[in-house]
Amino acid sequence: MLYYDLNIESWVRKPGSTSPPQMTPVLTIGGFFETAVQFCRGTDIESTGASSFFAGIKIYGDYSGAYVDTDNAPTTGGDGSTVFSMDLTTNDAKAYFTANPTADTVNAAFQIAYTVDTIERRTTPLPIVLQNDYLQNQ
C-alpha cells in the first residue's frame, strides 16, 4: 500500500507520518501490478469516490517520451484505497530494455493526476525502479 498525504503533498510511510516511504518500489517488466494508493490528510483517510484519475510511469530523464504504462480507470479497494492496474507486459513497458538490452534496472517515477471539483492536481513523482526480466526470443 502506498500513502499520499494531501496536506503536505508528499508520499508518506503511513497516514499521520511526514516521513517518506521506507522502500523504493521495484516493479518487474513483464508483470502486472495492482498498485493501491490511500490518500490521507494527516491521520484522516480521504474518500476519493468523486475524483477522476490518471496514473503513469515514466523513465527518469525522459519526461517528454512515452509512458511505460498508464491507468485512467482505477478501481476502489475494499479498504477505500484507489487501485491502479499497471501492466508492464506491453511493448511500451519493454521499450527501454529492448533499446538497452544490457541494463538490469532503470530509475523511473510513478505519478498520479487527479481532479476533484474541476481542480486538477498532481502528486509529487514517487521514485520507483523498473527491473528487466524481459527475455527476447532468440
XYZ file of C-alpha atoms in Angstrom:
138
model
C 0.000 0.000 0.000
C 1.249 3.467 -0.895
C 0.135 6.565 1.039
C -0.095 10.146 -0.240
C -0.769 12.996 2.195
C -2.785 15.751 0.530
C -1.933 18.284 3.273
C 1.819 18.141 2.778
C 1.628 16.975 -0.865
C 4.036 14.126 -0.298
C 4.262 10.350 -0.324
C 4.464 9.184 3.292
C 5.272 5.992 5.194
C 1.771 5.812 6.761
C -1.152 8.153 7.491
C -0.084 10.757 10.048
C 3.608 10.415 9.193
C 5.737 13.036 7.471
C 8.493 10.512 6.731
C 8.900 9.264 3.162
C 8.216 5.600 2.332
C 10.890 3.280 3.718
C 11.488 1.389 0.487
C 11.594 2.247 -3.180
C 9.061 0.097 -5.061
C 10.619 -2.258 -7.620
C 8.386 -3.370 -10.500
C 9.485 -6.108 -12.868
C 8.976 -5.686 -16.601
C 6.701 -8.450 -17.848
C 4.481 -8.317 -14.757
C 1.053 -6.934 -13.911
C 0.800 -4.894 -10.713
C -2.227 -3.778 -8.717
C -0.931 -0.606 -7.061
C -3.098 0.519 -4.134
C -2.871 4.159 -3.030
C -4.524 5.546 0.077
C -4.979 9.325 0.085
C -4.956 10.960 3.503
C -4.831 14.293 5.298
C -2.675 13.599 8.321
C -4.264 10.619 10.054
C -7.626 11.087 8.279
C -8.248 8.860 5.239
C -9.745 10.783 2.312
C -12.587 9.442 0.216
C -11.750 9.667 -3.490
C -15.057 8.407 -4.867
C -15.945 11.574 -6.822
C -12.471 12.042 -8.298
C -11.129 11.256 -11.746
C -7.617 9.861 -12.013
C -4.696 9.327 -14.363
C -1.619 7.425 -13.197
C 1.538 6.921 -15.185
C 5.089 5.626 -15.043
C 7.897 7.357 -16.903
C 11.626 6.740 -17.106
C 13.622 9.426 -15.233
C 15.150 11.913 -17.648
C 12.721 11.027 -20.471
C 9.810 13.208 -19.417
C 8.759 14.040 -22.981
C 8.928 10.388 -24.014
C 6.258 7.722 -23.965
C 4.784 6.421 -20.748
C 5.907 2.980 -19.646
C 2.281 2.437 -18.600
C -0.819 4.398 -17.634
C -4.187 3.786 -15.985
C -7.077 6.238 -16.070
C -9.755 3.886 -14.752
C -8.675 2.749 -11.277
C -10.913 0.689 -9.031
C -11.702 1.161 -5.363
C -10.227 -1.360 -2.962
C -12.170 -2.864 -0.073
C -10.303 -0.571 2.325
C -11.250 2.532 0.302
C -7.892 2.760 -1.447
C -7.591 3.693 -5.116
C -6.162 0.731 -7.034
C -4.272 1.338 -10.276
C -3.553 -1.559 -12.649
C -0.062 -1.230 -14.066
C 0.518 -3.597 -16.988
C 4.241 -3.964 -17.667
C 3.811 -6.682 -20.304
C 3.268 -4.195 -23.149
C 5.719 -3.102 -25.849
C 5.829 0.381 -24.269
C 6.883 -1.192 -20.965
C 9.572 -3.278 -22.676
C 10.857 -0.455 -24.913
C 13.631 0.864 -22.640
C 15.124 -2.571 -22.057
C 14.743 -3.541 -25.719
C 16.795 -0.437 -26.617
C 19.214 -1.040 -23.700
C 19.476 -4.856 -23.513
C 22.397 -4.880 -21.069
C 20.561 -2.742 -18.480
C 19.290 -4.613 -15.441
C 17.334 -1.741 -13.906
C 16.263 1.819 -14.648
C 15.050 4.572 -12.351
C 11.521 5.727 -13.058
C 8.712 7.721 -11.459
C 5.081 6.917 -10.645
C 2.790 9.938 -10.623
C -0.956 10.467 -10.300
C -3.018 13.338 -11.698
C -6.442 13.655 -10.121
C -9.373 16.027 -10.462
C -11.731 16.939 -7.640
C -14.413 19.610 -8.152
C -12.856 20.620 -11.517
C -9.460 21.308 -9.890
C -6.617 19.208 -11.289
C -3.734 18.308 -9.017
C -0.720 16.039 -9.308
C 1.133 14.007 -6.755
C 4.844 14.507 -6.481
C 6.647 11.847 -8.530
C 7.318 8.695 -6.495
C 10.730 7.212 -7.321
C 10.488 3.576 -8.386
C 12.847 1.093 -10.021
C 11.946 -0.950 -13.075
C 13.740 -4.283 -13.238
C 14.440 -6.039 -16.530
C 13.013 -9.529 -16.654
C 12.133 -9.443 -20.334
C 13.899 -12.168 -22.295
C 13.798 -11.630 -26.013
C 13.124 -14.576 -28.291
C 16.402 -15.867 -29.608
